[in-house]
Amino acid sequence: MTQPVAEEIQLQVEEIHLSFGGLKVLAGVSTSVKKGEIFSIIGPNGAGKTSLLNCINRFYTPDRGKIIFEGQNILKLKPHQLAALGIARTFQNVELFKHMTVVDNIKLGHHVHLRSGFLSGGIYYGKTRREEMALRKEIEERIVDFLEIEQIRKSVVHTLPFGLQKRVELARALAMKPKILLLDEPATGMNLEETEDIARFILDINEEWGVTIILIEHDMGVVMDISDRVCVLDFGVKIAEGEPAEVRQNEQVIKAYLGQVDLTYSRLGA
Amino acid sequence: MRCGDFKENYIDDEEIFPSPFTKFWLALFLIFLIAFPFMANAHLLYIANMIGFAVIGAVGLNLLTGFTGQISLGHAAFIGVGAYTSAILVTRYGISFWLSIPLSGLVSALAGMVIGIPSLRVKGLYLCIATLAAQFIFGFTFVHWESMTKGITGIHIPPPAVGSFQFDTEKSFYWITLLFVILGVGYARNLVRSKMGRAFVAIRDRDLAAEIMGINLFRYKLSAFAISSFYAGVAGALWVSFLKVVTPEHFPFILCIQYLAMVIVGGLGSVIGSIFGAVFMTLIPEILNVLSDMVKSYAPGMAKMIIPFKQVVFGSMIVGFLIFEPRGLAEIWSRIKKFFTLWPFSY
């Protein structure tokens, strides 16, 4: 919707099966995300959206299937190796380092790009000092300024309200210099104004930084407005995928969200 | 006119000692530390040395427990490994004291890494028990590996020397202790504001998110164990060189608890807190000794009661700290500093 999207596929999910004991969470989900697009995953609660992100993140190991990121099967990697590939993420319930300041949290996002070791770090002179200063400058001038969090940069994270914590988490993810950014309900618990801010940030990140975005969101206004494509999950199965306008018209989607069409009408008394 | 402490570039903002004011007080404190041996008597210097060893050990434990969040009940064992390594290297292999210090740190770090392996799988109380094993394994080894450690008779260690000058008094050893304390504290303070220190805190606060940031949990947890044990090893080696003798009784289980208490009373996750904690835990028993001697001279009949009472007072002070200042002496310190930043015109 926003800019011409390249046709190059960046992330490909092939036939992912995931189950916990007898519970099938994902039953053969396949989809693909193109480079530079905003790809939304929607679906009712318990549809397996977050589980799918957790698979991409390697928190969960699927029973079967493949996840290919830029030609590499990432199911062979460990979670901590994904950061270096350029996969960043935010969480539904904010997973920040609560006792650190905002700036330190953002600095941690840059972890994999720093070179100093335990010796040079402990001496903190020359290379390490220059590296830390360059990092601070980049954080302040690119990220803090962009996300408008200047006034809280020295605050300890757990003292901040939820809306700001979500923004700090986004900042930390950006510090990872990601190629693809997984956002798990970034607008949850926000008022209208904050939601608009977040939507604006997501669009800017996508356009100015050229980051592919995978978005899970329950706010249909946000999803339908900013997504290039939408994928709908229900009970671990993909029931629809396409441009927002198509998906909105899809009967199966309406059924998943509202129940049977005639049932809905009968409930409404029509 | 500038009214307040404003920063104009990032270098200033990342300084450890941010203002000329703090630098001034630090310099004054350093002058005091240098002048101290010329003013104090042997007993005070003995206590000062003890505080120094405790500071090195406590900073090490705080890096592991306070910053990385891995509780360790094996710290006394690592101190013992360092102490015995130094003693054996110096007496048996004729290696100089100066070389034996880093070597004992390294051996201790190796022991710490082995004991730290379970930390990838177990957390909290379970890790406590796993590290407790170190205490018993090494404690047993110190006593029973007689060919190396000479068992309960212990090893006598010659004092360190430079040329013909021997560091065999409290006063001369003070300089060695001071040097290592400054190195150890400076290293720790820098480490916690660089890549590795931040990764430690990230693991403590939220290991799940730390992994997403690309932090290899296993590697960093083991590093924390290694660095912490290195400190313990150095502290142990210095301590027994100062005492000129090492026996297994120097490293009882209670020593682990004392170090944990230093770190907790001082403030978890704070380098300066470990210093406060070490000073507190070493100095308070001495002060209580002096006080009880005074009471004894006034009321000789109470002597029997006073000795156990010292323990009661000491214990209640620790409990008091946990209740009224759970974040430790470091928190009191930061409150004092905050008060004086705008003093006398705070509003």
PDB file of C-alpha atoms in Angstrom, chain A residues 92-251:
ATOM      1  CA  GLN A  92       3.102  -8.800  23.598  1.00  0.00           C
ATOM      2  CA  ASN A  93       3.835  -8.201  27.291  1.00  0.00           C
ATOM      3  CA  VAL A  94       7.015  -6.080  27.034  1.00  0.00           C
ATOM      4  CA  GLU A  95      10.167  -8.037  27.825  1.00  0.00           C
ATOM      5  CA  LEU A  96      12.524  -5.231  28.754  1.00  0.00           C
ATOM      6  CA  PHE A  97      15.427  -5.312  31.193  1.00  0.00           C
ATOM      7  CA  LYS A  98      13.445  -3.719  33.967  1.00  0.00           C
ATOM      8  CA  HIS A  99      16.211  -2.467  36.235  1.00  0.00           C
ATOM      9  CA  MET A 100      18.259  -0.799  33.536  1.00  0.00           C
ATOM     10  CA  THR A 101      17.869   2.661  32.121  1.00  0.00           C
ATOM     11  CA  VAL A 102      16.237   3.268  28.768  1.00  0.00           C
ATOM     12  CA  VAL A 103      19.576   4.058  27.124  1.00  0.00           C
ATOM     13  CA  ASP A 104      21.169   0.872  28.493  1.00  0.00           C
ATOM     14  CA  ASN A 105      18.242  -1.180  27.219  1.00  0.00           C
ATOM     15  CA  ILE A 106      18.664   0.282  23.754  1.00  0.00           C
ATOM     16  CA  LYS A 107      22.426  -0.293  23.923  1.00  0.00           C
ATOM     17  CA  LEU A 108      21.746  -3.971  24.570  1.00  0.00           C
ATOM     18  CA  GLY A 109      19.895  -4.118  21.297  1.00  0.00           C
ATOM     19  CA  HIS A 110      23.191  -3.305  19.626  1.00  0.00           C
ATOM     20  CA  HIS A 111      24.946  -6.164  21.430  1.00  0.00           C
ATOM     21  CA  VAL A 112      25.846  -8.276  18.392  1.00  0.00           C
ATOM     22  CA  HIS A 113      27.347  -5.326  16.549  1.00  0.00           C
ATOM     23  CA  LEU A 114      29.841  -4.508  19.322  1.00  0.00           C
ATOM     24  CA  ARG A 115      33.312  -5.960  19.221  1.00  0.00           C
ATOM     25  CA  SER A 116      34.806  -5.293  22.659  1.00  0.00           C
ATOM     26  CA  GLY A 117      35.615  -8.308  24.810  1.00  0.00           C
ATOM     27  CA  PHE A 118      36.074  -8.839  28.527  1.00  0.00           C
ATOM     28  CA  LEU A 119      39.609  -7.427  28.562  1.00  0.00           C
ATOM     29  CA  SER A 120      39.107  -4.314  26.477  1.00  0.00           C
ATOM     30  CA  GLY A 121      35.729  -3.752  28.131  1.00  0.00           C
ATOM     31  CA  GLY A 122      37.295  -3.793  31.571  1.00  0.00           C
ATOM     32  CA  ILE A 123      39.991  -1.342  30.543  1.00  0.00           C
ATOM     33  CA  TYR A 124      37.531   0.858  28.657  1.00  0.00           C
ATOM     34  CA  TYR A 125      40.085   2.840  26.767  1.00  0.00           C
ATOM     35  CA  GLY A 126      40.895   3.361  23.118  1.00  0.00           C
ATOM     36  CA  LYS A 127      38.826   1.012  20.964  1.00  0.00           C
ATOM     37  CA  THR A 128      36.090   0.245  23.479  1.00  0.00           C
ATOM     38  CA  ARG A 129      35.700   3.880  24.435  1.00  0.00           C
ATOM     39  CA  ARG A 130      35.396   4.957  20.808  1.00  0.00           C
ATOM     40  CA  GLU A 131      32.954   2.134  20.111  1.00  0.00           C
ATOM     41  CA  GLU A 132      30.774   3.027  23.085  1.00  0.00           C
ATOM     42  CA  MET A 133      30.725   6.696  22.117  1.00  0.00           C
ATOM     43  CA  ALA A 134      29.809   5.913  18.518  1.00  0.00           C
ATOM     44  CA  LEU A 135      27.055   3.654  19.827  1.00  0.00           C
ATOM     45  CA  ARG A 136      25.706   6.326  22.142  1.00  0.00           C
ATOM     46  CA  LYS A 137      25.737   8.872  19.342  1.00  0.00           C
ATOM     47  CA  GLU A 138      23.902   6.571  16.988  1.00  0.00           C
ATOM     48  CA  ILE A 139      21.324   5.648  19.607  1.00  0.00           C
ATOM     49  CA  GLU A 140      20.665   9.250  20.524  1.00  0.00           C
ATOM     50  CA  GLU A 141      20.609  10.675  17.039  1.00  0.00           C
ATOM     51  CA  ARG A 142      18.870   7.921  15.128  1.00  0.00           C
ATOM     52  CA  ILE A 143      16.683   6.029  17.581  1.00  0.00           C
ATOM     53  CA  VAL A 144      15.901   8.189  20.601  1.00  0.00           C
ATOM     54  CA  ASP A 145      15.219  11.173  18.389  1.00  0.00           C
ATOM     55  CA  PHE A 146      13.132   9.144  15.934  1.00  0.00           C
ATOM     56  CA  LEU A 147      10.910   7.559  18.585  1.00  0.00           C
ATOM     57  CA  GLU A 148      10.601  10.782  20.580  1.00  0.00           C
ATOM     58  CA  ILE A 149      11.769   9.392  23.908  1.00  0.00           C
ATOM     59  CA  GLU A 150      14.415  12.015  24.742  1.00  0.00           C
ATOM     60  CA  GLN A 151      12.918  12.992  28.069  1.00  0.00           C
ATOM     61  CA  ILE A 152      12.941   9.435  29.485  1.00  0.00           C
ATOM     62  CA  ARG A 153      16.353   8.279  28.253  1.00  0.00           C
ATOM     63  CA  LYS A 154      17.861   8.125  31.743  1.00  0.00           C
ATOM     64  CA  SER A 155      14.792   6.683  33.486  1.00  0.00           C
ATOM     65  CA  VAL A 156      14.826   3.157  34.837  1.00  0.00           C
ATOM     66  CA  VAL A 157      12.472   1.161  32.651  1.00  0.00           C
ATOM     67  CA  HIS A 158      10.171  -0.315  35.287  1.00  0.00           C
ATOM     68  CA  THR A 159       9.182   3.164  36.448  1.00  0.00           C
ATOM     69  CA  LEU A 160       7.721   4.035  33.041  1.00  0.00           C
ATOM     70  CA  PRO A 161       4.088   3.658  31.971  1.00  0.00           C
ATOM     71  CA  PHE A 162       3.224   0.715  29.725  1.00  0.00           C
ATOM     72  CA  GLY A 163       2.821   2.772  26.567  1.00  0.00           C
ATOM     73  CA  LEU A 164       6.330   4.188  26.867  1.00  0.00           C
ATOM     74  CA  GLN A 165       7.771   0.787  27.740  1.00  0.00           C
ATOM     75  CA  LYS A 166       6.368  -0.506  24.451  1.00  0.00           C
ATOM     76  CA  ARG A 167       8.088   2.334  22.671  1.00  0.00           C
ATOM     77  CA  VAL A 168      11.395   1.579  24.429  1.00  0.00           C
ATOM     78  CA  GLU A 169      11.072  -2.028  23.361  1.00  0.00           C
ATOM     79  CA  LEU A 170      10.615  -0.884  19.780  1.00  0.00           C
ATOM     80  CA  ALA A 171      13.721   1.287  20.189  1.00  0.00           C
ATOM     81  CA  ARG A 172      15.708  -1.667  21.465  1.00  0.00           C
ATOM     82  CA  ALA A 173      14.612  -3.759  18.500  1.00  0.00           C
ATOM     83  CA  LEU A 174      15.666  -0.982  16.118  1.00  0.00           C
ATOM     84  CA  ALA A 175      19.104  -0.831  17.734  1.00  0.00           C
ATOM     85  CA  MET A 176      19.607  -4.371  16.492  1.00  0.00           C
ATOM     86  CA  LYS A 177      19.697  -2.932  12.933  1.00  0.00           C
ATOM     87  CA  PRO A 178      17.170  -5.567  11.867  1.00  0.00           C
ATOM     88  CA  LYS A 179      16.347  -6.636   8.350  1.00  0.00           C
ATOM     89  CA  ILE A 180      13.040  -8.019   9.538  1.00  0.00           C
ATOM     90  CA  LEU A 181      11.109  -6.906  12.575  1.00  0.00           C
ATOM     91  CA  LEU A 182       8.495  -9.065  14.312  1.00  0.00           C
ATOM     92  CA  LEU A 183       5.988  -6.955  16.243  1.00  0.00           C
ATOM     93  CA  ASP A 184       3.646  -8.781  18.599  1.00  0.00           C
ATOM     94  CA  GLU A 185       0.658  -6.545  19.306  1.00  0.00           C
ATOM     95  CA  PRO A 186       2.500  -3.225  19.461  1.00  0.00           C
ATOM     96  CA  ALA A 187      -0.667  -1.210  20.023  1.00  0.00           C
ATOM     97  CA  THR A 188      -2.169  -3.261  22.860  1.00  0.00           C
ATOM     98  CA  GLY A 189      -3.262  -1.223  25.845  1.00  0.00           C
ATOM     99  CA  MET A 190      -2.811   2.082  24.111  1.00  0.00           C
ATOM    100  CA  ASN A 191      -5.191   4.945  23.664  1.00  0.00           C
ATOM    101  CA  LEU A 192      -6.094   6.284  20.250  1.00  0.00           C
ATOM    102  CA  GLU A 193      -3.302   8.845  20.147  1.00  0.00           C
ATOM    103  CA  GLU A 194      -0.615   6.370  21.184  1.00  0.00           C
ATOM    104  CA  THR A 195      -1.918   3.851  18.664  1.00  0.00           C
ATOM    105  CA  GLU A 196      -1.632   6.461  15.927  1.00  0.00           C
ATOM    106  CA  ASP A 197       1.929   7.215  17.010  1.00  0.00           C
ATOM    107  CA  ILE A 198       2.860   3.544  16.865  1.00  0.00           C
ATOM    108  CA  ALA A 199       1.276   3.136  13.436  1.00  0.00           C
ATOM    109  CA  ARG A 200       3.255   6.143  12.216  1.00  0.00           C
ATOM    110  CA  PHE A 201       6.485   4.695  13.639  1.00  0.00           C
ATOM    111  CA  ILE A 202       5.859   1.351  11.974  1.00  0.00           C
ATOM    112  CA  LEU A 203       5.298   3.021   8.607  1.00  0.00           C
ATOM    113  CA  ASP A 204       8.439   5.143   9.031  1.00  0.00           C
ATOM    114  CA  ILE A 205      10.550   2.163  10.046  1.00  0.00           C
ATOM    115  CA  ASN A 206       9.313   0.317   6.995  1.00  0.00           C
ATOM    116  CA  GLU A 207       9.834   3.179   4.552  1.00  0.00           C
ATOM    117  CA  GLU A 208      12.879   5.041   5.859  1.00  0.00           C
ATOM    118  CA  TRP A 209      14.850   2.164   7.335  1.00  0.00           C
ATOM    119  CA  GLY A 210      13.742  -0.345   4.730  1.00  0.00           C
ATOM    120  CA  VAL A 211      12.837  -2.954   7.326  1.00  0.00           C
ATOM    121  CA  THR A 212      10.408  -5.761   6.531  1.00  0.00           C
ATOM    122  CA  ILE A 213       7.722  -5.944   9.174  1.00  0.00           C
ATOM    123  CA  ILE A 214       5.637  -8.848  10.430  1.00  0.00           C
ATOM    124  CA  LEU A 215       2.855  -7.516  12.567  1.00  0.00           C
ATOM    125  CA  ILE A 216       0.401  -9.218  14.891  1.00  0.00           C
ATOM    126  CA  GLU A 217      -2.348  -6.860  15.926  1.00  0.00           C
ATOM    127  CA  HIS A 218      -5.926  -6.979  17.103  1.00  0.00           C
ATOM    128  CA  ASP A 219      -6.660  -3.371  16.215  1.00  0.00           C
ATOM    129  CA  MET A 220      -8.219  -3.909  12.769  1.00  0.00           C
ATOM    130  CA  GLY A 221      -8.009  -0.211  11.993  1.00  0.00           C
ATOM    131  CA  VAL A 222      -4.215  -0.325  12.214  1.00  0.00           C
ATOM    132  CA  VAL A 223      -3.918  -3.647  10.395  1.00  0.00           C
ATOM    133  CA  MET A 224      -6.146  -2.707   7.456  1.00  0.00           C
ATOM    134  CA  ASP A 225      -4.592   0.756   7.115  1.00  0.00           C
ATOM    135  CA  ILE A 226      -0.885  -0.020   7.068  1.00  0.00           C
ATOM    136  CA  SER A 227      -0.527  -3.633   5.889  1.00  0.00           C
ATOM    137  CA  ASP A 228       0.562  -4.597   2.409  1.00  0.00           C
ATOM    138  CA  ARG A 229      -0.731  -8.122   2.920  1.00  0.00           C
ATOM    139  CA  VAL A 230      -2.675  -9.859   5.646  1.00  0.00           C
ATOM    140  CA  CYS A 231      -2.619 -13.492   6.681  1.00  0.00           C
ATOM    141  CA  VAL A 232      -5.474 -14.908   8.749  1.00  0.00           C
ATOM    142  CA  LEU A 233      -4.987 -17.830  11.107  1.00  0.00           C
ATOM    143  CA  ASP A 234      -7.710 -19.764  12.865  1.00  0.00           C
ATOM    144  CA  PHE A 235      -7.062 -22.787  15.090  1.00  0.00           C
ATOM    145  CA  GLY A 236      -3.554 -23.156  13.700  1.00  0.00           C
ATOM    146  CA  VAL A 237      -4.615 -23.161  10.060  1.00  0.00           C
ATOM    147  CA  LYS A 238      -4.187 -20.400   7.530  1.00  0.00           C
ATOM    148  CA  ILE A 239      -7.660 -19.544   6.258  1.00  0.00           C
ATOM    149  CA  ALA A 240      -6.895 -16.546   4.085  1.00  0.00           C
ATOM    150  CA  GLU A 241      -4.092 -14.393   2.778  1.00  0.00           C
ATOM    151  CA  GLY A 242      -4.008 -11.361   0.549  1.00  0.00           C
ATOM    152  CA  GLU A 243      -4.415  -7.611   0.413  1.00  0.00           C
ATOM    153  CA  PRO A 244      -6.463  -6.073   3.216  1.00  0.00           C
ATOM    154  CA  ALA A 245      -9.428  -5.343   0.968  1.00  0.00           C
ATOM    155  CA  GLU A 246      -9.638  -8.984  -0.210  1.00  0.00           C
ATOM    156  CA  VAL A 247      -9.260 -10.424   3.247  1.00  0.00           C
ATOM    157  CA  ARG A 248     -11.977  -8.179   4.624  1.00  0.00           C
ATOM    158  CA  GLN A 249     -14.433  -9.641   2.122  1.00  0.00           C
ATOM    159  CA  ASN A 250     -13.407 -13.262   2.672  1.00  0.00           C
ATOM    160  CA  GLU A 251     -16.308 -15.333   3.975  1.00  0.00           C
TER     161      GLU A 251
END
